[in-house]
Short mmCIF file of C-alpha atoms in Angstrom, two decimals:
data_model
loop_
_atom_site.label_atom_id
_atom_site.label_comp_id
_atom_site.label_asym_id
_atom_site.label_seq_id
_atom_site.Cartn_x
_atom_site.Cartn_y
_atom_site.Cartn_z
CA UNK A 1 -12.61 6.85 -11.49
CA UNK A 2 -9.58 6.99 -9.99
CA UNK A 3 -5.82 5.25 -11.58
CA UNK A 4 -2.15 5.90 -11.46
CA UNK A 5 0.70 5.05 -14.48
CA UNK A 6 3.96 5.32 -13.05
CA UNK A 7 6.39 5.23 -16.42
CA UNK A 8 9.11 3.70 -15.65
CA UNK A 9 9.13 -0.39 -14.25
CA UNK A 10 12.99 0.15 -13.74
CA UNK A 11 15.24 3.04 -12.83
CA UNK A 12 18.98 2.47 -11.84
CA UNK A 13 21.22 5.40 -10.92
CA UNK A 14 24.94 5.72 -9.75
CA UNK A 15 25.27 6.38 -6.10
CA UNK A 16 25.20 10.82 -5.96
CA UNK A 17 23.29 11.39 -8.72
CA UNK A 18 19.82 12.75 -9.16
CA UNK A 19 16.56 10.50 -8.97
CA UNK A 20 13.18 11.03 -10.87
CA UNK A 21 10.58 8.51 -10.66
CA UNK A 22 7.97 9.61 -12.47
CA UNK A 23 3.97 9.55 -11.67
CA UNK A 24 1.16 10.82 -14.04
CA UNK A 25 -2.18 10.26 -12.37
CA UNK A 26 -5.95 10.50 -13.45
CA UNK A 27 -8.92 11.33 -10.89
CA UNK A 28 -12.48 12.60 -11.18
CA UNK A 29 -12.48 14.77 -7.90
CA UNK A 30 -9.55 16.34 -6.45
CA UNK A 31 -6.94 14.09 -5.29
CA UNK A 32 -5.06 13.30 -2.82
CA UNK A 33 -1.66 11.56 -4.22
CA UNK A 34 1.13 10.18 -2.00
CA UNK A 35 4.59 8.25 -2.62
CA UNK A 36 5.06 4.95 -0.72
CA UNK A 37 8.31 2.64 -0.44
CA UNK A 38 8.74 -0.86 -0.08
CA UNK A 39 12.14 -2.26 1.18
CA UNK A 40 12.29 -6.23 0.49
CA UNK A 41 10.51 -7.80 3.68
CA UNK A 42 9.48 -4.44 5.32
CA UNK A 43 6.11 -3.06 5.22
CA UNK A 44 5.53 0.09 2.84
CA UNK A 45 6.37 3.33 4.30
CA UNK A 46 4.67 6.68 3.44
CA UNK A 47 7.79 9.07 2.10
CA UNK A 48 5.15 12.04 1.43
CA UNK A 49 2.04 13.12 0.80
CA UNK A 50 0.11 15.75 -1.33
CA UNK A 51 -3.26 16.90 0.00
CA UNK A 52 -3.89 20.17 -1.66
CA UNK A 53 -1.69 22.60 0.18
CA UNK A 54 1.64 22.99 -0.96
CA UNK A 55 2.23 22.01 -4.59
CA UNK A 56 5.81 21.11 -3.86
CA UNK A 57 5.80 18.42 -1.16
CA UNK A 58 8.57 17.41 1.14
CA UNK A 59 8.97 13.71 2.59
CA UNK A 60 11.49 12.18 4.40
CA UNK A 61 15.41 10.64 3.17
CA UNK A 62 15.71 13.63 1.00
CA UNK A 63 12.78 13.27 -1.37
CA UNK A 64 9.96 15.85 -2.62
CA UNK A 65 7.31 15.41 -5.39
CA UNK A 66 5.41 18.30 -6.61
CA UNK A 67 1.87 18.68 -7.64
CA UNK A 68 1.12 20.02 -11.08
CA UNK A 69 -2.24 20.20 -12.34
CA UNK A 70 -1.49 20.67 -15.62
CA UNK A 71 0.34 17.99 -16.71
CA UNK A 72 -1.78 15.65 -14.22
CA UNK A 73 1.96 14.58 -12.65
CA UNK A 74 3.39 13.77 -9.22
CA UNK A 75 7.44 13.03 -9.97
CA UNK A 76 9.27 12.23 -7.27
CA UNK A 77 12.94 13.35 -6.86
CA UNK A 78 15.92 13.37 -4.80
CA UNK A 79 19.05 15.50 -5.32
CA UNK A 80 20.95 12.71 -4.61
CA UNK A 81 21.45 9.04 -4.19
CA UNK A 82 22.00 7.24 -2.03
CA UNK A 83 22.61 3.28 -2.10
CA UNK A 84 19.80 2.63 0.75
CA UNK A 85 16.71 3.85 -1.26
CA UNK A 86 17.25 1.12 -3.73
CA UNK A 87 13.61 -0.42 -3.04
CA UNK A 88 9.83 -0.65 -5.01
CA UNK A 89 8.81 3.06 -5.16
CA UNK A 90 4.69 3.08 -5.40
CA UNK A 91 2.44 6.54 -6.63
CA UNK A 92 -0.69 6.66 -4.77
CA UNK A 93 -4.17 8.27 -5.56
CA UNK A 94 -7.24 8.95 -3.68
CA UNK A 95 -10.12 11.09 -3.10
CA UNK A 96 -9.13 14.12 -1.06
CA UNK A 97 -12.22 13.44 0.80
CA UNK A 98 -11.34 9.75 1.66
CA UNK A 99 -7.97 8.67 1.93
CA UNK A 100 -9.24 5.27 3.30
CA UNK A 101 -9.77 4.10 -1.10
CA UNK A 102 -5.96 4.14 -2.02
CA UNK A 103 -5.39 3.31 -5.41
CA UNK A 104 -1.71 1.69 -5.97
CA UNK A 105 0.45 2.13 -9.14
CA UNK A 106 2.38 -0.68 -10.54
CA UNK A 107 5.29 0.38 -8.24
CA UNK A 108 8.69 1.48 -9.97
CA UNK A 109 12.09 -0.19 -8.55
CA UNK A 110 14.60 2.24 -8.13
CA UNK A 111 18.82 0.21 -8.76
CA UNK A 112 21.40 2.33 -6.76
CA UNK A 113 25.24 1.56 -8.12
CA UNK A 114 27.90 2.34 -6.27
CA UNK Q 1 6.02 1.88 19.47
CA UNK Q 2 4.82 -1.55 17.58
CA UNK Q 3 3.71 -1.50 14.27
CA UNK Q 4 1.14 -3.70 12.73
CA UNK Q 5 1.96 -6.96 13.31
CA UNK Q 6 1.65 -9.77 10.82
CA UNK Q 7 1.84 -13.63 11.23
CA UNK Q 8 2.89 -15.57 9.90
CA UNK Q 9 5.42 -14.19 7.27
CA UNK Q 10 5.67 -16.82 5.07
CA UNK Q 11 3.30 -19.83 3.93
CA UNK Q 12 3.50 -22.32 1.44
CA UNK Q 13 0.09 -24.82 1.09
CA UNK Q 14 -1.03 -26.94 -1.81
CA UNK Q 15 -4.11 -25.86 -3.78
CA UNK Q 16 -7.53 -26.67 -2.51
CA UNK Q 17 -5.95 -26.49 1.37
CA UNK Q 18 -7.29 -23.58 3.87
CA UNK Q 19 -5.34 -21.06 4.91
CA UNK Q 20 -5.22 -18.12 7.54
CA UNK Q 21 -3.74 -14.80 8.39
CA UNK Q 22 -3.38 -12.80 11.70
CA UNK Q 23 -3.17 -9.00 11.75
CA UNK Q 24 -2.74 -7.15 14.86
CA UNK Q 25 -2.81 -3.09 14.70
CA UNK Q 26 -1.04 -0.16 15.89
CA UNK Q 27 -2.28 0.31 19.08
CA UNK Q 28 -5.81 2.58 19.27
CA UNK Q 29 -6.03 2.64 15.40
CA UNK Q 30 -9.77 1.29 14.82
CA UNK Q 31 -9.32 1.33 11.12
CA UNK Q 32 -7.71 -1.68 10.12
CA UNK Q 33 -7.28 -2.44 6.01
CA UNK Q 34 -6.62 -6.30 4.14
CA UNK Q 35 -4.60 -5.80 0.97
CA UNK Q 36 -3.16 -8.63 -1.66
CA UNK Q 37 -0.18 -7.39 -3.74
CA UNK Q 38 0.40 -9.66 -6.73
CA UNK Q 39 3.56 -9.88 -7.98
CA UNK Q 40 5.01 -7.26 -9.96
CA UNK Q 41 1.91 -4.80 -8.88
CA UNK Q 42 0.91 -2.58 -6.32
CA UNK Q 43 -1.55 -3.37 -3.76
CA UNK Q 44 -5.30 -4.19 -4.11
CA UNK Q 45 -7.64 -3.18 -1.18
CA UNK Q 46 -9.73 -6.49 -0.16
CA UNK Q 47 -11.61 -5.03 2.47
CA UNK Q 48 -11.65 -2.36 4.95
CA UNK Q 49 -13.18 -2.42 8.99
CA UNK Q 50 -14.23 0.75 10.93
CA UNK Q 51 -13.89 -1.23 14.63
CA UNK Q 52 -15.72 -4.20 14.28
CA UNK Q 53 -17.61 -3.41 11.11
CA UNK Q 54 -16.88 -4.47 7.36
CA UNK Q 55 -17.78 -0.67 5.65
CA UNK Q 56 -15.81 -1.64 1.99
CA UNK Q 57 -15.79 -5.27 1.30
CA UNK Q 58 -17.05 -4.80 -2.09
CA UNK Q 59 -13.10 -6.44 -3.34
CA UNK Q 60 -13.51 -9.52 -0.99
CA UNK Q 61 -13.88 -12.31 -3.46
CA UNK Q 62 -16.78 -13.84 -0.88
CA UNK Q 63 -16.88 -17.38 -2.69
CA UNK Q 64 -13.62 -18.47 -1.02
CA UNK Q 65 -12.55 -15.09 1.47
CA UNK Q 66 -13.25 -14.38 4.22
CA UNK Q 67 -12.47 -11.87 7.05
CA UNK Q 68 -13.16 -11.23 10.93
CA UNK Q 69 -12.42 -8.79 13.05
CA UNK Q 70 -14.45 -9.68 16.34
CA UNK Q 71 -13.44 -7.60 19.43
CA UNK Q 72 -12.40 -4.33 16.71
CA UNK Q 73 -8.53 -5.12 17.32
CA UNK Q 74 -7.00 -8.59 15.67
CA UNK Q 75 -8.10 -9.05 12.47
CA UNK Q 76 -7.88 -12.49 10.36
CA UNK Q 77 -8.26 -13.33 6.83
CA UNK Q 78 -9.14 -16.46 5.54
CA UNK Q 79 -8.91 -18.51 2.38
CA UNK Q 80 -11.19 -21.17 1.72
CA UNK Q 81 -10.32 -23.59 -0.49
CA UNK Q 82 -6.58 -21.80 -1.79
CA UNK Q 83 -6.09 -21.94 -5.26
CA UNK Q 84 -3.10 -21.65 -7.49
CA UNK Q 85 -4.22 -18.45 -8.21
CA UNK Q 86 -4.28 -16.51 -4.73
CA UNK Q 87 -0.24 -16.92 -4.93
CA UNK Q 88 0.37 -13.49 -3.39
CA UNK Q 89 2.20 -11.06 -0.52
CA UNK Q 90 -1.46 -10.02 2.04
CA UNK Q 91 -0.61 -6.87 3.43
CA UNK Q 92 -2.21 -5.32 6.37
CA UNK Q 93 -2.58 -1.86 7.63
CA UNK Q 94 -4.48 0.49 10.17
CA UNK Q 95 -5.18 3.84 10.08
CA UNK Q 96 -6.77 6.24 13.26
CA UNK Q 97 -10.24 7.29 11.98
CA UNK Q 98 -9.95 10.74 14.03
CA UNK Q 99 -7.32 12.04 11.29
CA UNK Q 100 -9.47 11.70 8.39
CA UNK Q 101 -9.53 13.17 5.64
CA UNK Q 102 -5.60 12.85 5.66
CA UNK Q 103 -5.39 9.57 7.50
CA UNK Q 104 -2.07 7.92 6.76
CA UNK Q 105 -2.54 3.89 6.31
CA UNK Q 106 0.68 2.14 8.43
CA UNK Q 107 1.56 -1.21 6.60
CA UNK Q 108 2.63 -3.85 8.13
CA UNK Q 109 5.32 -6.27 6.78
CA UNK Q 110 2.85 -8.88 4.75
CA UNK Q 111 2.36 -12.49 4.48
CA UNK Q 112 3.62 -14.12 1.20
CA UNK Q 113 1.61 -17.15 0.34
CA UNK Q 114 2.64 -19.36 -2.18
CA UNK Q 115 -0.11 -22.11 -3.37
CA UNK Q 116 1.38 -25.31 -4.99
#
């Protein structure tokens, strides 16, 4: 079996700081775990995804997660932020054979204050 | 080039009334994907079609849902009678089966129904 817990329901951040959403995952086989974003009325869009190459991951707008095994996390971060990634931030599991059975987390909405 | 296309975007029925949705694509993807997303959570997978064929429908609550996808492009879902209940955004996505095992899933922008 396969779930995600993302920790946090709510993060808000002033405009230039740092940004950690943060993902702790469980899985029976080896995963394959992904960040998605949802802006109000848009579909979600994939910001990056971990499929057992690189344990630090790069996505696009700034962001990275990185893989560690140990701790059974996927945080995602930015350097800084900036007032257009306020949106629902989702931590995504699957089978690294079968990336068709995505299982969702409970999302995490990320506040950006000027 | 278009994303997956979803109509309509918004619909508000009373309980007990039928309802559909219309999905169309990205262009050559033949893996096409029927999520709800309740509010507050992430998405649920309802059902997933390989071209024209149902291969994971094991989420489909078959009493009232159901789901088409004749000709392997358009896809609709359908909710028969609505209850208070299936309140909820219906995502769809589609994916191109030749980049498995890393295919990435391209939403589209949902339908949120709202059941009186």
């Amino acid at each position: 079996a396969q779930s995600v817990t993302q920790l946090d329901s709510h993060v808000s951040v002033s405009e230039g700081t740092p940004v950690l959403l943060r993902c702790n995952y469980s899985s029976s086989y080896s995963p394959s775990l992904f960040w998605y974003v949802q802006h109000p009325n848009k579909g979600l869009q994939l910001l990056l995804k971990y499929t057992s190459a690189a344990t630090l991951v790069k996505g696009i707008n700034g962001f990275e997660a990185e893989f560690k095994k140990s701790e059974t996390s996927f945080h995602l971060t930015k350097p800084s932020a900036h007032m257009s990634d306020a949106a629902e931030y989702f931590c995504v599991v699957s089978p690294s054979y079968n990336t068709d059975k995505l299982i969702f987390g409970t999302g995490t909405r990320l506040q950006v204050f000027p | 080039e278009a994303g997956v296309v979803q109509s309509p975007r918004y619909k508000i029925i009373e309980k007990k009334q039928p309802v559909a949705f219309w999905c169309n694509p990205i262009s050559g993807h033949n893996t096409l994907y029927w999520y709800r997303q309740n509010l507050g959570q992430g998405p649920e997978l309802l059902i997933r079609y390989e071209n024209e064929e149902a291969v994971d429908d094991s989420q489909l609550p078959k009493d009232r849902f159901s789901a088409e996808r004749l000709k392997g492009v358009d896809s609709t879902l359908k909710i028969q009678p609505a209850e208070l209940g299936d309140s909820a955004v219906y995502l769809c996505a589609s994916s191109d089966i030749r980049d498995r095992p890393y295919n990435e899933q391209f939403f589209g922008p949902g339908t949120r129904l709202t059941v009186l």
